[in-house]
PDB file of C-alpha atoms in Angstrom:
ATOM      1  CA  HIS W   1      15.478   7.825 -57.522  1.00  0.00           C
ATOM      2  CA  LEU W   2      14.097   4.737 -59.263  1.00  0.00           C
ATOM      3  CA  GLY W   3      16.905   4.274 -61.747  1.00  0.00           C
ATOM      4  CA  THR W   4      17.052   5.070 -65.419  1.00  0.00           C
ATOM      5  CA  PRO W   5      14.557   3.463 -67.804  1.00  0.00           C
ATOM      6  CA  GLU W   6      17.399   1.312 -69.134  1.00  0.00           C
ATOM      7  CA  GLU W   7      18.064  -0.029 -65.624  1.00  0.00           C
ATOM      8  CA  GLN W   8      14.377  -0.753 -65.087  1.00  0.00           C
ATOM      9  CA  GLY W   9      13.749  -2.306 -68.506  1.00  0.00           C
ATOM     10  CA  ARG W  10      10.537  -0.316 -68.757  1.00  0.00           C
ATOM     11  CA  ALA W  11       9.388   3.291 -68.921  1.00  0.00           C
ATOM     12  CA  LYS W  12       9.446   5.530 -65.896  1.00  0.00           C
ATOM     13  CA  VAL W  13       5.833   6.673 -65.407  1.00  0.00           C
ATOM     14  CA  VAL W  14       5.257  10.175 -64.001  1.00  0.00           C
ATOM     15  CA  THR W  15       1.701  11.368 -63.327  1.00  0.00           C
ATOM     16  CA  ALA W  16       0.672  14.948 -62.555  1.00  0.00           C
ATOM     17  CA  PHE W  17      -2.234  14.746 -60.108  1.00  0.00           C
ATOM     18  CA  SER W  18      -4.339  16.855 -57.797  1.00  0.00           C
ATOM     19  CA  PRO W  19      -7.835  16.396 -56.413  1.00  0.00           C
ATOM     20  CA  LYS W  20      -8.370  20.102 -57.267  1.00  0.00           C
ATOM     21  CA  GLY W  21      -8.901  21.324 -60.804  1.00  0.00           C
ATOM     22  CA  GLY W  22      -7.472  24.368 -62.508  1.00  0.00           C
ATOM     23  CA  ILE W  23      -4.020  24.329 -60.961  1.00  0.00           C
ATOM     24  CA  GLY W  24      -1.879  23.676 -64.029  1.00  0.00           C
ATOM     25  CA  ARG W  25      -1.438  19.896 -64.298  1.00  0.00           C
ATOM     26  CA  THR W  26      -1.809  19.874 -68.086  1.00  0.00           C
ATOM     27  CA  THR W  27       0.696  22.691 -68.613  1.00  0.00           C
ATOM     28  CA  LEU W  28       3.167  21.161 -66.163  1.00  0.00           C
ATOM     29  CA  VAL W  29       3.089  17.645 -67.584  1.00  0.00           C
ATOM     30  CA  SER W  30       3.103  18.796 -71.232  1.00  0.00           C
ATOM     31  CA  ASN W  31       6.171  20.943 -70.641  1.00  0.00           C
ATOM     32  CA  LEU W  32       7.919  18.156 -68.716  1.00  0.00           C
ATOM     33  CA  ALA W  33       7.337  15.706 -71.563  1.00  0.00           C
ATOM     34  CA  VAL W  34       8.620  18.103 -74.220  1.00  0.00           C
ATOM     35  CA  ALA W  35      11.612  19.167 -72.097  1.00  0.00           C
ATOM     36  CA  THR W  36      12.518  15.528 -71.408  1.00  0.00           C
ATOM     37  CA  LYS W  37      12.330  14.695 -75.114  1.00  0.00           C
ATOM     38  CA  LEU W  38      14.444  17.672 -76.130  1.00  0.00           C
ATOM     39  CA  ALA W  39      17.015  17.182 -73.337  1.00  0.00           C
ATOM     40  CA  THR W  40      17.457  13.414 -73.666  1.00  0.00           C
ATOM     41  CA  ASP W  41      16.138  12.386 -77.100  1.00  0.00           C
ATOM     42  CA  LYS W  42      14.656   9.339 -75.336  1.00  0.00           C
ATOM     43  CA  ARG W  43      11.340   7.767 -76.308  1.00  0.00           C
ATOM     44  CA  VAL W  44       8.726   9.936 -74.551  1.00  0.00           C
ATOM     45  CA  LEU W  45       4.980   9.349 -74.389  1.00  0.00           C
ATOM     46  CA  LEU W  46       2.424  11.795 -73.018  1.00  0.00           C
ATOM     47  CA  ILE W  47      -0.939  10.286 -72.027  1.00  0.00           C
ATOM     48  CA  ASP W  48      -4.102  12.289 -71.514  1.00  0.00           C
ATOM     49  CA  GLY W  49      -5.501  10.472 -68.493  1.00  0.00           C
ATOM     50  CA  ASN W  50      -8.422  12.861 -68.243  1.00  0.00           C
ATOM     51  CA  LEU W  51     -10.267  10.456 -70.519  1.00  0.00           C
ATOM     52  CA  ALA W  52     -13.577  12.309 -70.799  1.00  0.00           C
ATOM     53  CA  PHE W  53     -12.469  15.957 -70.683  1.00  0.00           C
ATOM     54  CA  GLY W  54      -8.807  15.947 -71.663  1.00  0.00           C
ATOM     55  CA  ASP W  55      -7.155  19.084 -72.958  1.00  0.00           C
ATOM     56  CA  LEU W  56      -3.843  17.808 -74.332  1.00  0.00           C
ATOM     57  CA  ALA W  57      -5.051  17.850 -77.950  1.00  0.00           C
ATOM     58  CA  VAL W  58      -5.927  21.534 -77.607  1.00  0.00           C
ATOM     59  CA  ALA W  59      -2.835  22.393 -75.546  1.00  0.00           C
ATOM     60  CA  LEU W  60      -0.533  20.747 -78.110  1.00  0.00           C
ATOM     61  CA  ASN W  61      -2.586  21.650 -81.203  1.00  0.00           C
ATOM     62  CA  LEU W  62      -3.051  18.028 -82.265  1.00  0.00           C
ATOM     63  CA  PRO W  63      -5.901  16.511 -84.308  1.00  0.00           C
ATOM     64  CA  THR W  64      -8.006  13.902 -82.493  1.00  0.00           C
ATOM     65  CA  THR W  65      -8.354  11.390 -85.289  1.00  0.00           C
ATOM     66  CA  LYS W  66      -7.209   8.459 -83.134  1.00  0.00           C
ATOM     67  CA  THR W  67      -7.479   8.318 -79.354  1.00  0.00           C
ATOM     68  CA  ILE W  68      -7.306   6.079 -76.318  1.00  0.00           C
ATOM     69  CA  VAL W  69     -10.774   4.818 -77.280  1.00  0.00           C
ATOM     70  CA  ASP W  70      -9.203   2.960 -80.224  1.00  0.00           C
ATOM     71  CA  LEU W  71      -6.814   1.172 -77.850  1.00  0.00           C
ATOM     72  CA  ALA W  72      -9.358   0.519 -75.099  1.00  0.00           C
ATOM     73  CA  PHE W  73     -11.777  -1.318 -77.349  1.00  0.00           C
ATOM     74  CA  ASN W  74      -8.950  -3.404 -78.793  1.00  0.00           C
ATOM     75  CA  ALA W  75      -7.167  -3.942 -75.462  1.00  0.00           C
ATOM     76  CA  GLY W  76      -7.026  -7.690 -76.001  1.00  0.00           C
ATOM     77  CA  HIS W  77      -5.148  -7.280 -79.293  1.00  0.00           C
ATOM     78  CA  LEU W  78      -2.559  -4.580 -78.628  1.00  0.00           C
ATOM     79  CA  ASP W  79       0.814  -4.770 -80.301  1.00  0.00           C
ATOM     80  CA  VAL W  80       3.525  -2.223 -81.007  1.00  0.00           C
ATOM     81  CA  ASP W  81       2.328  -1.469 -84.546  1.00  0.00           C
ATOM     82  CA  PHE W  82      -1.301  -0.941 -83.538  1.00  0.00           C
ATOM     83  CA  VAL W  83      -0.386   1.293 -80.588  1.00  0.00           C
ATOM     84  CA  THR W  84       2.084   3.296 -82.692  1.00  0.00           C
ATOM     85  CA  ASP W  85      -0.619   3.886 -85.306  1.00  0.00           C
ATOM     86  CA  VAL W  86      -2.962   5.390 -82.690  1.00  0.00           C
ATOM     87  CA  LEU W  87      -0.420   7.792 -81.176  1.00  0.00           C
ATOM     88  CA  ALA W  88      -0.247  11.409 -82.313  1.00  0.00           C
ATOM     89  CA  THR W  89       3.164  13.050 -82.739  1.00  0.00           C
ATOM     90  CA  HIS W  90       3.907  16.505 -81.359  1.00  0.00           C
ATOM     91  CA  SER W  91       6.369  18.726 -83.238  1.00  0.00           C
ATOM     92  CA  SER W  92       8.925  18.081 -80.441  1.00  0.00           C
ATOM     93  CA  GLY W  93       8.868  14.364 -81.218  1.00  0.00           C
ATOM     94  CA  VAL W  94       6.837  13.478 -78.137  1.00  0.00           C
ATOM     95  CA  LYS W  95       4.249  10.788 -78.883  1.00  0.00           C
ATOM     96  CA  VAL W  96       0.804  11.532 -77.447  1.00  0.00           C
ATOM     97  CA  LEU W  97      -2.074   9.247 -76.510  1.00  0.00           C
ATOM     98  CA  LEU W  98      -5.080  11.538 -76.675  1.00  0.00           C
ATOM     99  CA  ALA W  99      -8.243  11.418 -74.598  1.00  0.00           C
ATOM    100  CA  ALA W 100     -11.609  10.425 -76.008  1.00  0.00           C
ATOM    101  CA  PRO W 101     -13.163  12.956 -78.400  1.00  0.00           C
ATOM    102  CA  SER W 102     -16.273  13.220 -76.183  1.00  0.00           C
ATOM    103  CA  PRO W 103     -17.339  12.225 -72.657  1.00  0.00           C
ATOM    104  CA  GLN W 104     -19.746   9.672 -74.155  1.00  0.00           C
ATOM    105  CA  ASP W 105     -16.852   7.954 -75.953  1.00  0.00           C
ATOM    106  CA  ALA W 106     -14.878   7.702 -72.699  1.00  0.00           C
ATOM    107  CA  GLU W 107     -17.740   6.153 -70.704  1.00  0.00           C
ATOM    108  CA  GLY W 108     -17.039   2.588 -71.752  1.00  0.00           C
ATOM    109  CA  ILE W 109     -13.320   2.596 -70.890  1.00  0.00           C
ATOM    110  CA  THR W 110     -12.567   0.431 -67.863  1.00  0.00           C
ATOM    111  CA  SER W 111      -9.664   0.519 -65.429  1.00  0.00           C
ATOM    112  CA  ASP W 112      -8.684  -2.981 -66.651  1.00  0.00           C
ATOM    113  CA  GLN W 113      -8.431  -1.709 -70.233  1.00  0.00           C
ATOM    114  CA  LEU W 114      -6.365   1.232 -69.010  1.00  0.00           C
ATOM    115  CA  ARG W 115      -4.018  -1.094 -67.105  1.00  0.00           C
ATOM    116  CA  THR W 116      -3.596  -3.213 -70.258  1.00  0.00           C
ATOM    117  CA  ILE W 117      -2.777  -0.134 -72.344  1.00  0.00           C
ATOM    118  CA  ILE W 118      -0.216   1.106 -69.815  1.00  0.00           C
ATOM    119  CA  GLY W 119       1.225  -2.411 -69.611  1.00  0.00           C
ATOM    120  CA  GLN W 120       1.880  -2.286 -73.355  1.00  0.00           C
ATOM    121  CA  VAL W 121       3.283   1.248 -73.609  1.00  0.00           C
ATOM    122  CA  VAL W 122       5.697   0.920 -70.664  1.00  0.00           C
ATOM    123  CA  MET W 123       7.616  -1.574 -72.809  1.00  0.00           C
ATOM    124  CA  MET W 124       7.725   0.820 -75.789  1.00  0.00           C
ATOM    125  CA  PHE W 125       8.959   4.050 -74.168  1.00  0.00           C
ATOM    126  CA  ASP W 126      11.632   5.351 -71.823  1.00  0.00           C
ATOM    127  CA  TYR W 127       9.466   7.981 -70.137  1.00  0.00           C
ATOM    128  CA  ILE W 128       5.694   8.253 -69.863  1.00  0.00           C
ATOM    129  CA  PHE W 129       4.082  11.416 -68.549  1.00  0.00           C
ATOM    130  CA  VAL W 130       0.396  11.286 -67.625  1.00  0.00           C
ATOM    131  CA  ASP W 131      -2.054  14.142 -67.252  1.00  0.00           C
ATOM    132  CA  SER W 132      -4.842  13.207 -64.864  1.00  0.00           C
ATOM    133  CA  ARG W 133      -8.138  14.571 -63.705  1.00  0.00           C
ATOM    134  CA  PRO W 134      -9.213  15.696 -60.227  1.00  0.00           C
ATOM    135  CA  SER W 135     -10.884  12.488 -59.075  1.00  0.00           C
ATOM    136  CA  PHE W 136     -10.297   9.322 -57.105  1.00  0.00           C
ATOM    137  CA  ASP W 137     -12.390   7.203 -59.493  1.00  0.00           C
ATOM    138  CA  ASP W 138     -11.224   3.739 -60.608  1.00  0.00           C
ATOM    139  CA  LEU W 139      -9.505   5.056 -63.739  1.00  0.00           C
ATOM    140  CA  GLN W 140      -7.509   7.699 -61.873  1.00  0.00           C
ATOM    141  CA  LEU W 141      -6.595   5.227 -59.120  1.00  0.00           C
ATOM    142  CA  ALA W 142      -5.334   2.812 -61.789  1.00  0.00           C
ATOM    143  CA  LEU W 143      -3.120   5.583 -63.237  1.00  0.00           C
ATOM    144  CA  LEU W 144      -1.801   6.438 -59.774  1.00  0.00           C
ATOM    145  CA  ASP W 145      -1.122   2.763 -58.975  1.00  0.00           C
ATOM    146  CA  LEU W 146       0.874   2.356 -62.199  1.00  0.00           C
ATOM    147  CA  SER W 147       2.934   5.519 -61.641  1.00  0.00           C
ATOM    148  CA  ASP W 148       6.499   5.494 -60.409  1.00  0.00           C
ATOM    149  CA  THR W 149       6.191   9.146 -59.400  1.00  0.00           C
ATOM    150  CA  VAL W 150       3.122  11.250 -58.664  1.00  0.00           C
ATOM    151  CA  LEU W 151       3.606  15.000 -59.025  1.00  0.00           C
ATOM    152  CA  LEU W 152       1.111  16.266 -56.461  1.00  0.00           C
ATOM    153  CA  THR W 153       0.417  19.666 -57.970  1.00  0.00           C
ATOM    154  CA  MET W 154      -0.951  22.498 -55.850  1.00  0.00           C
ATOM    155  CA  THR W 155      -1.170  26.254 -55.594  1.00  0.00           C
ATOM    156  CA  MET W 156      -1.066  28.420 -52.448  1.00  0.00           C
ATOM    157  CA  GLU W 157      -4.861  28.542 -52.189  1.00  0.00           C
ATOM    158  CA  MET W 158      -6.368  26.962 -49.086  1.00  0.00           C
ATOM    159  CA  THR W 159      -8.597  24.728 -51.214  1.00  0.00           C
ATOM    160  CA  ALA W 160      -5.579  23.387 -53.126  1.00  0.00           C
ATOM    161  CA  ILE W 161      -3.682  22.731 -49.895  1.00  0.00           C
ATOM    162  CA  LYS W 162      -6.741  20.907 -48.489  1.00  0.00           C
ATOM    163  CA  ALA W 163      -6.919  18.810 -51.688  1.00  0.00           C
ATOM    164  CA  ALA W 164      -3.210  17.940 -51.425  1.00  0.00           C
ATOM    165  CA  LYS W 165      -3.732  16.840 -47.824  1.00  0.00           C
ATOM    166  CA  GLN W 166      -6.622  14.620 -48.958  1.00  0.00           C
ATOM    167  CA  TYR W 167      -4.401  13.001 -51.602  1.00  0.00           C
ATOM    168  CA  LEU W 168      -1.677  12.311 -49.038  1.00  0.00           C
ATOM    169  CA  GLU W 169      -4.231  10.609 -46.781  1.00  0.00           C
ATOM    170  CA  VAL W 170      -5.496   8.464 -49.678  1.00  0.00           C
ATOM    171  CA  ALA W 171      -1.914   7.639 -50.750  1.00  0.00           C
ATOM    172  CA  GLU W 172      -1.167   6.419 -47.229  1.00  0.00           C
ATOM    173  CA  LEU W 173      -4.310   4.241 -47.238  1.00  0.00           C
ATOM    174  CA  LEU W 174      -3.247   2.818 -50.620  1.00  0.00           C
ATOM    175  CA  GLY W 175       0.162   1.947 -49.195  1.00  0.00           C
ATOM    176  CA  TYR W 176       2.139   4.193 -51.545  1.00  0.00           C
ATOM    177  CA  PRO W 177       5.686   4.790 -50.305  1.00  0.00           C
ATOM    178  CA  SER W 178       6.240   8.446 -49.398  1.00  0.00           C
ATOM    179  CA  GLU W 179       9.001   8.785 -52.022  1.00  0.00           C
ATOM    180  CA  LYS W 180       6.418   8.058 -54.747  1.00  0.00           C
ATOM    181  CA  THR W 181       4.877  11.506 -54.219  1.00  0.00           C
ATOM    182  CA  MET W 182       6.641  14.717 -55.140  1.00  0.00           C
ATOM    183  CA  LEU W 183       5.008  18.005 -54.123  1.00  0.00           C
ATOM    184  CA  VAL W 184       4.909  20.633 -56.862  1.00  0.00           C
ATOM    185  CA  LEU W 185       3.948  24.187 -55.972  1.00  0.00           C
ATOM    186  CA  ASN W 186       2.684  25.947 -59.085  1.00  0.00           C
ATOM    187  CA  ARG W 187       2.613  29.734 -59.080  1.00  0.00           C
TER     188      ARG W 187
END
């Protein structure tokens, strides 16, 4: 337990992750964000961290007029008003930072830009939920580093269990405390 957002003075960041695809990260993290908003009425942000192939816009039926690309290429000039203007709003009241509209648009986003964006939004929200992609690339490692809790999502398939084991080995190498990772078995 890392304390409430009020005690921390910044958002609690929860990332759904697995090195294996197709195990329900997007559904899990979307539902957690909406449930948290409805149960607490706190300021909740959902970030599509699968920058090139994100599905949150489709899952939540949101238009992709403004996305993380707008923030990344203005990372040196972020303020509350600019960030707020880029965020989509789900019918539940959850704010959503959508992924790039195409893989080509996401190509230029760096892990430094992503860290700057997260650094801004953690001061604006109480809870931030992040959907990720099955990769240990620089962008995903940045998201994991910045997370208070990683929901290591898996199914009962051998390949998913192997992927979870691989994450735990990487997390140990990265020096993550064991309490940072929470195992989630999705059926």
